[in-house]
Each structure stands twice: as C-alpha cells, then as structure tokens.
C-alpha cells in the first residue's frame, strides 16, 4: 500500500483552495504584511491566488502543473524580512488550526514552506 501524497491528505484541489482562501485574507489584512498587496487590482490578486493554489497542488503531489515563475524570482526585490517570515507562519498556523488540519500534515506544510525561505527572505 502506497502512502497518500500531501495533496491527497489535504483534501486535493478543494482542500488546498480552502487553505489559500483562508490564508490570503489573513496576510492581506495584516498591518505589516498588507503592504505587499497595496495598490494591487482585484484581477492581479485573484491571479496570484490561483498561482499559489497551483504551486501548492503541484508541489504536494497533485496532478496540477504550475506555470508560474520560480519562487526566488517572484519574491526578488520585495524586501521580505525575518519579521515578515515569522508573521506569515503565525497566519499559516492560524489557518491550519481554523481548518483543523491534522498535526502530521501541518508538520509537512511547515517543512515544505520552510525549505523555500532562502528563495523568499531577502533581509
């Protein structure tokens, strides 16, 4: 018997979409992180959300093909710092609690996202 992928354990596309739908408003409304969405149109924000969903689905073992850019290129010049990174994880944790994601899946999400730190944090 093969172990289920993280994609499957999170509920597939719908589960990951639910994660993004809960997390992004938390980030956008945060007093520190909200600056990354200032002066952005609704269309651009929706496109960004879809790319996030595709990225998470693709990298968690799902059948979705991610067509976006590499994480380093996407975040280059945004001046994301350690404090921003920590606040992001606070919101991600709150999302995982709100969605009642089991602890093993939470650990797997944290591990995966943590592996991206050098591509995202600049300062």
Short mmCIF file of N, CA and C in Angstrom, two decimals:
data_model
loop_
_atom_site.label_atom_id
_atom_site.label_comp_id
_atom_site.label_asym_id
_atom_site.label_seq_id
_atom_site.Cartn_x
_atom_site.Cartn_y
_atom_site.Cartn_z
N UNK A 1 0.84 -1.18 0.00
CA UNK A 1 0.00 0.00 0.00
C UNK A 1 0.89 1.25 0.00
N UNK A 2 0.65 2.15 -0.93
CA UNK A 2 1.46 3.35 -1.01
C UNK A 2 0.87 4.45 -0.13
N UNK A 3 1.78 5.25 0.42
CA UNK A 3 1.35 6.35 1.27
C UNK A 3 0.71 7.44 0.42
N UNK A 4 -0.34 8.04 0.94
CA UNK A 4 -1.01 9.12 0.22
C UNK A 4 -0.11 10.35 0.19
N UNK A 5 -0.20 11.09 -0.91
CA UNK A 5 0.56 12.33 -1.04
C UNK A 5 -0.04 13.39 -0.11
N UNK A 6 0.74 14.42 0.15
CA UNK A 6 0.24 15.53 0.96
C UNK A 6 -0.98 16.15 0.27
N UNK A 7 -0.95 16.22 -1.04
CA UNK A 7 -2.08 16.72 -1.81
C UNK A 7 -3.36 15.96 -1.45
N UNK A 8 -3.28 14.66 -1.45
CA UNK A 8 -4.45 13.83 -1.11
C UNK A 8 -4.85 14.01 0.35
N UNK A 9 -3.86 14.05 1.24
CA UNK A 9 -4.15 14.16 2.67
C UNK A 9 -4.75 15.52 3.04
N UNK A 10 -4.50 16.54 2.22
CA UNK A 10 -5.09 17.86 2.47
C UNK A 10 -6.46 18.01 1.82
N UNK A 11 -6.93 16.99 1.14
CA UNK A 11 -8.24 17.07 0.51
C UNK A 11 -8.20 17.44 -0.95
N UNK A 12 -7.03 17.27 -1.58
CA UNK A 12 -6.91 17.55 -3.00
C UNK A 12 -7.04 19.03 -3.32
N UNK A 13 -7.46 19.29 -4.54
CA UNK A 13 -7.56 20.66 -5.03
C UNK A 13 -8.47 21.50 -4.14
N UNK A 14 -9.61 20.97 -3.77
CA UNK A 14 -10.55 21.73 -2.95
C UNK A 14 -9.98 22.05 -1.58
N UNK A 15 -9.27 21.11 -0.98
CA UNK A 15 -8.66 21.35 0.32
C UNK A 15 -7.59 22.43 0.26
N UNK A 16 -6.76 22.38 -0.77
CA UNK A 16 -5.70 23.38 -0.92
C UNK A 16 -6.29 24.73 -1.27
N UNK A 17 -7.35 24.76 -2.07
CA UNK A 17 -8.04 26.02 -2.36
C UNK A 17 -8.61 26.62 -1.08
N UNK A 18 -9.18 25.79 -0.23
CA UNK A 18 -9.69 26.26 1.05
C UNK A 18 -8.59 26.86 1.91
N UNK A 19 -7.42 26.23 1.89
CA UNK A 19 -6.26 26.74 2.62
C UNK A 19 -5.89 28.14 2.11
N UNK A 20 -5.78 28.29 0.79
CA UNK A 20 -5.44 29.59 0.21
C UNK A 20 -6.52 30.63 0.49
N UNK A 21 -7.78 30.23 0.41
CA UNK A 21 -8.89 31.16 0.66
C UNK A 21 -8.91 31.65 2.10
N UNK A 22 -8.44 30.85 3.03
CA UNK A 22 -8.38 31.27 4.43
C UNK A 22 -7.11 32.08 4.70
N UNK A 23 -5.99 31.65 4.15
CA UNK A 23 -4.70 32.28 4.45
C UNK A 23 -4.54 33.66 3.82
N UNK A 24 -4.86 33.80 2.55
CA UNK A 24 -4.56 35.06 1.86
C UNK A 24 -5.23 36.28 2.49
N UNK A 25 -6.50 36.24 2.87
CA UNK A 25 -7.08 37.42 3.53
C UNK A 25 -6.38 37.75 4.85
N UNK A 26 -5.92 36.74 5.57
CA UNK A 26 -5.18 36.99 6.81
C UNK A 26 -3.91 37.79 6.51
N UNK A 27 -3.20 37.38 5.46
CA UNK A 27 -1.97 38.06 5.08
C UNK A 27 -2.24 39.47 4.57
N UNK A 28 -3.25 39.60 3.72
CA UNK A 28 -3.57 40.89 3.12
C UNK A 28 -4.03 41.91 4.15
N UNK A 29 -4.70 41.45 5.19
CA UNK A 29 -5.22 42.36 6.22
C UNK A 29 -4.27 42.57 7.38
N UNK A 30 -3.12 41.94 7.35
CA UNK A 30 -2.14 42.11 8.41
C UNK A 30 -1.50 43.50 8.30
N UNK A 31 -1.32 44.15 9.44
CA UNK A 31 -0.79 45.52 9.43
C UNK A 31 0.62 45.60 8.85
N UNK A 32 1.40 44.57 8.97
CA UNK A 32 2.76 44.58 8.42
C UNK A 32 2.81 44.00 7.01
N UNK A 33 2.17 42.88 6.80
CA UNK A 33 2.26 42.20 5.51
C UNK A 33 1.35 42.80 4.44
N UNK A 34 0.35 43.54 4.84
CA UNK A 34 -0.59 44.13 3.89
C UNK A 34 0.07 44.99 2.83
N UNK A 35 1.27 45.48 3.14
CA UNK A 35 1.96 46.36 2.18
C UNK A 35 2.23 45.66 0.84
N UNK A 36 2.31 44.35 0.86
CA UNK A 36 2.60 43.62 -0.37
C UNK A 36 1.41 43.59 -1.33
N UNK A 37 0.24 43.95 -0.85
CA UNK A 37 -0.96 43.95 -1.70
C UNK A 37 -1.51 45.34 -1.94
N UNK A 38 -0.83 46.37 -1.44
CA UNK A 38 -1.30 47.74 -1.66
C UNK A 38 -1.26 48.06 -3.15
N UNK A 39 -2.25 48.80 -3.58
CA UNK A 39 -2.33 49.27 -4.96
C UNK A 39 -2.35 48.13 -5.99
N UNK A 40 -2.85 46.98 -5.58
CA UNK A 40 -3.00 45.85 -6.49
C UNK A 40 -4.46 45.73 -6.87
N UNK A 41 -4.72 45.48 -8.11
CA UNK A 41 -6.09 45.29 -8.56
C UNK A 41 -6.63 43.92 -8.20
N UNK A 42 -7.94 43.81 -8.17
CA UNK A 42 -8.58 42.53 -7.82
C UNK A 42 -8.16 41.41 -8.77
N UNK A 43 -8.02 41.73 -10.05
CA UNK A 43 -7.64 40.71 -11.03
C UNK A 43 -6.25 40.15 -10.73
N UNK A 44 -5.32 41.04 -10.41
CA UNK A 44 -3.96 40.60 -10.08
C UNK A 44 -3.93 39.75 -8.82
N UNK A 45 -4.73 40.12 -7.84
CA UNK A 45 -4.79 39.36 -6.59
C UNK A 45 -5.39 37.98 -6.85
N UNK A 46 -6.43 37.91 -7.67
CA UNK A 46 -7.03 36.61 -8.00
C UNK A 46 -6.06 35.73 -8.77
N UNK A 47 -5.31 36.33 -9.68
CA UNK A 47 -4.30 35.56 -10.44
C UNK A 47 -3.24 35.02 -9.49
N UNK A 48 -2.80 35.86 -8.57
CA UNK A 48 -1.80 35.43 -7.59
C UNK A 48 -2.33 34.26 -6.75
N UNK A 49 -3.59 34.35 -6.34
CA UNK A 49 -4.19 33.27 -5.56
C UNK A 49 -4.21 31.98 -6.37
N UNK A 50 -4.59 32.06 -7.63
CA UNK A 50 -4.63 30.86 -8.47
C UNK A 50 -3.24 30.26 -8.64
N UNK A 51 -2.24 31.12 -8.81
CA UNK A 51 -0.87 30.62 -8.93
C UNK A 51 -0.41 29.95 -7.64
N UNK A 52 -0.80 30.51 -6.49
CA UNK A 52 -0.47 29.89 -5.21
C UNK A 52 -1.11 28.51 -5.10
N UNK A 53 -2.37 28.43 -5.46
CA UNK A 53 -3.08 27.14 -5.42
C UNK A 53 -2.38 26.13 -6.33
N UNK A 54 -2.07 26.55 -7.55
CA UNK A 54 -1.40 25.66 -8.50
C UNK A 54 -0.04 25.21 -7.97
N UNK A 55 0.70 26.15 -7.39
CA UNK A 55 2.03 25.83 -6.85
C UNK A 55 1.92 24.81 -5.73
N UNK A 56 1.01 25.06 -4.79
CA UNK A 56 0.85 24.14 -3.67
C UNK A 56 0.37 22.77 -4.13
N UNK A 57 -0.57 22.75 -5.06
CA UNK A 57 -1.06 21.47 -5.58
C UNK A 57 0.07 20.70 -6.26
N UNK A 58 0.80 21.37 -7.12
CA UNK A 58 1.87 20.73 -7.87
C UNK A 58 2.96 20.19 -6.95
N UNK A 59 3.33 20.98 -5.95
CA UNK A 59 4.45 20.60 -5.08
C UNK A 59 4.05 19.70 -3.92
N UNK A 60 2.78 19.40 -3.80
CA UNK A 60 2.34 18.48 -2.74
C UNK A 60 1.94 17.12 -3.32
N UNK A 61 2.24 16.92 -4.59
CA UNK A 61 1.97 15.63 -5.21
C UNK A 61 0.70 15.55 -6.01
N UNK A 62 0.11 16.70 -6.29
CA UNK A 62 -1.13 16.72 -7.06
C UNK A 62 -0.90 16.72 -8.56
N UNK A 63 -1.97 16.54 -9.33
CA UNK A 63 -1.87 16.45 -10.78
C UNK A 63 -1.92 17.81 -11.48
N UNK A 64 -1.61 18.86 -10.76
CA UNK A 64 -1.69 20.22 -11.31
C UNK A 64 -0.30 20.64 -11.78
N UNK A 65 -0.26 21.29 -12.95
CA UNK A 65 1.01 21.79 -13.48
C UNK A 65 1.11 23.28 -13.14
N UNK A 66 2.17 23.65 -12.46
CA UNK A 66 2.41 25.05 -12.08
C UNK A 66 3.09 25.77 -13.24
N UNK A 67 2.48 26.86 -13.70
CA UNK A 67 3.03 27.60 -14.84
C UNK A 67 3.67 28.92 -14.43
N UNK A 68 3.73 29.17 -13.14
CA UNK A 68 4.31 30.43 -12.66
C UNK A 68 5.82 30.40 -12.64
N UNK A 69 6.37 31.51 -12.16
CA UNK A 69 7.81 31.67 -12.09
C UNK A 69 8.38 31.01 -10.83
N UNK A 70 9.68 30.88 -10.78
CA UNK A 70 10.38 30.33 -9.62
C UNK A 70 10.18 31.27 -8.42
N UNK A 71 10.16 30.69 -7.23
CA UNK A 71 9.92 31.47 -6.02
C UNK A 71 10.92 32.59 -5.82
N UNK A 72 12.19 32.34 -6.10
CA UNK A 72 13.21 33.38 -5.93
C UNK A 72 12.91 34.59 -6.82
N UNK A 73 12.57 34.34 -8.05
CA UNK A 73 12.26 35.42 -8.99
C UNK A 73 10.99 36.16 -8.59
N UNK A 74 9.98 35.43 -8.16
CA UNK A 74 8.70 36.03 -7.76
C UNK A 74 8.88 37.00 -6.60
N UNK A 75 9.74 36.64 -5.64
CA UNK A 75 9.86 37.43 -4.42
C UNK A 75 11.05 38.40 -4.43
N UNK A 76 11.86 38.36 -5.48
CA UNK A 76 13.03 39.22 -5.57
C UNK A 76 12.62 40.70 -5.56
N UNK A 77 13.29 41.46 -4.73
CA UNK A 77 13.03 42.89 -4.65
C UNK A 77 11.87 43.28 -3.74
N UNK A 78 11.18 42.31 -3.17
CA UNK A 78 10.05 42.62 -2.29
C UNK A 78 10.51 43.02 -0.89
N UNK A 79 11.78 42.80 -0.60
CA UNK A 79 12.36 43.15 0.70
C UNK A 79 11.65 42.45 1.86
N UNK A 80 11.37 41.18 1.66
CA UNK A 80 10.76 40.37 2.71
C UNK A 80 11.84 40.07 3.75
N UNK A 81 11.51 40.34 5.01
CA UNK A 81 12.49 40.17 6.08
C UNK A 81 12.08 39.05 7.04
N UNK A 82 12.93 38.82 8.03
CA UNK A 82 12.68 37.75 9.01
C UNK A 82 11.37 37.97 9.76
N UNK A 83 11.07 39.21 10.08
CA UNK A 83 9.83 39.52 10.79
C UNK A 83 8.62 39.15 9.92
N UNK A 84 8.67 39.51 8.64
CA UNK A 84 7.59 39.14 7.71
C UNK A 84 7.42 37.63 7.66
N UNK A 85 8.53 36.93 7.60
CA UNK A 85 8.52 35.47 7.54
C UNK A 85 7.83 34.87 8.76
N UNK A 86 8.19 35.40 9.93
CA UNK A 86 7.58 34.92 11.17
C UNK A 86 6.09 35.18 11.22
N UNK A 87 5.68 36.37 10.79
CA UNK A 87 4.26 36.72 10.79
C UNK A 87 3.50 35.83 9.80
N UNK A 88 4.11 35.56 8.65
CA UNK A 88 3.49 34.65 7.69
C UNK A 88 3.19 33.31 8.36
N UNK A 89 4.16 32.78 9.10
CA UNK A 89 3.96 31.48 9.74
C UNK A 89 2.91 31.53 10.84
N UNK A 90 2.79 32.67 11.51
CA UNK A 90 1.71 32.81 12.51
C UNK A 90 0.35 32.68 11.82
N UNK A 91 0.20 33.35 10.69
CA UNK A 91 -1.07 33.28 9.95
C UNK A 91 -1.29 31.89 9.34
N UNK A 92 -0.23 31.29 8.84
CA UNK A 92 -0.36 29.93 8.30
C UNK A 92 -0.79 28.97 9.40
N UNK A 93 -0.23 29.15 10.59
CA UNK A 93 -0.62 28.32 11.73
C UNK A 93 -2.08 28.52 12.09
N UNK A 94 -2.52 29.78 12.09
CA UNK A 94 -3.93 30.07 12.39
C UNK A 94 -4.85 29.45 11.35
N UNK A 95 -4.43 29.46 10.10
CA UNK A 95 -5.22 28.83 9.04
C UNK A 95 -5.30 27.32 9.26
N UNK A 96 -4.18 26.72 9.60
CA UNK A 96 -4.18 25.27 9.82
C UNK A 96 -5.08 24.89 11.00
N UNK A 97 -5.08 25.72 12.04
CA UNK A 97 -5.96 25.48 13.19
C UNK A 97 -7.42 25.65 12.77
N UNK A 98 -7.71 26.75 12.07
CA UNK A 98 -9.09 27.03 11.65
C UNK A 98 -9.65 25.92 10.77
N UNK A 99 -8.80 25.35 9.93
CA UNK A 99 -9.24 24.29 9.02
C UNK A 99 -9.10 22.89 9.63
N UNK A 100 -8.63 22.86 10.86
CA UNK A 100 -8.46 21.59 11.59
C UNK A 100 -7.59 20.59 10.81
N UNK A 101 -6.49 21.10 10.28
CA UNK A 101 -5.55 20.24 9.56
C UNK A 101 -4.80 19.40 10.59
N UNK A 102 -4.73 18.08 10.40
CA UNK A 102 -4.04 17.21 11.35
C UNK A 102 -2.56 17.56 11.51
N UNK A 103 -2.01 17.22 12.66
CA UNK A 103 -0.65 17.64 13.01
C UNK A 103 0.40 17.14 12.02
N UNK A 104 0.30 15.93 11.51
CA UNK A 104 1.29 15.42 10.55
C UNK A 104 1.28 16.27 9.28
N UNK A 105 0.11 16.62 8.80
CA UNK A 105 0.02 17.45 7.60
C UNK A 105 0.54 18.86 7.89
N UNK A 106 0.25 19.38 9.08
CA UNK A 106 0.79 20.69 9.47
C UNK A 106 2.31 20.66 9.45
N UNK A 107 2.89 19.61 10.03
CA UNK A 107 4.35 19.47 10.03
C UNK A 107 4.89 19.41 8.61
N UNK A 108 4.20 18.70 7.74
CA UNK A 108 4.66 18.58 6.35
C UNK A 108 4.56 19.92 5.62
N UNK A 109 3.51 20.67 5.88
CA UNK A 109 3.36 22.00 5.27
C UNK A 109 4.48 22.91 5.75
N UNK A 110 4.71 22.95 7.06
CA UNK A 110 5.76 23.80 7.63
C UNK A 110 7.12 23.42 7.06
N UNK A 111 7.39 22.14 6.96
CA UNK A 111 8.67 21.68 6.42
C UNK A 111 8.84 22.12 4.97
N UNK A 112 7.81 21.95 4.17
CA UNK A 112 7.89 22.35 2.76
C UNK A 112 8.09 23.86 2.63
N UNK A 113 7.26 24.64 3.32
CA UNK A 113 7.37 26.10 3.19
C UNK A 113 8.71 26.58 3.73
N UNK A 114 9.18 25.98 4.81
CA UNK A 114 10.48 26.36 5.37
C UNK A 114 11.61 26.15 4.38
N UNK A 115 11.48 25.16 3.52
CA UNK A 115 12.51 24.88 2.52
C UNK A 115 12.62 26.00 1.48
N UNK A 116 11.63 26.88 1.43
CA UNK A 116 11.61 27.98 0.47
C UNK A 116 12.20 29.27 1.03
N UNK A 117 12.55 29.27 2.30
CA UNK A 117 12.96 30.51 2.98
C UNK A 117 14.07 31.25 2.24
N UNK A 118 15.11 30.56 1.82
CA UNK A 118 16.23 31.23 1.15
C UNK A 118 15.84 31.86 -0.17
N UNK A 119 14.76 31.40 -0.76
CA UNK A 119 14.27 31.98 -2.02
C UNK A 119 13.34 33.16 -1.79
N UNK A 120 12.87 33.33 -0.57
CA UNK A 120 11.85 34.34 -0.28
C UNK A 120 12.37 35.48 0.59
N UNK A 121 13.07 35.16 1.66
CA UNK A 121 13.55 36.19 2.60
C UNK A 121 14.83 36.82 2.07
N UNK A 122 14.83 38.16 1.97
CA UNK A 122 15.99 38.88 1.46
C UNK A 122 16.77 39.60 2.55
N UNK A 123 16.08 40.04 3.58
CA UNK A 123 16.72 40.89 4.59
C UNK A 123 16.80 40.21 5.93
#
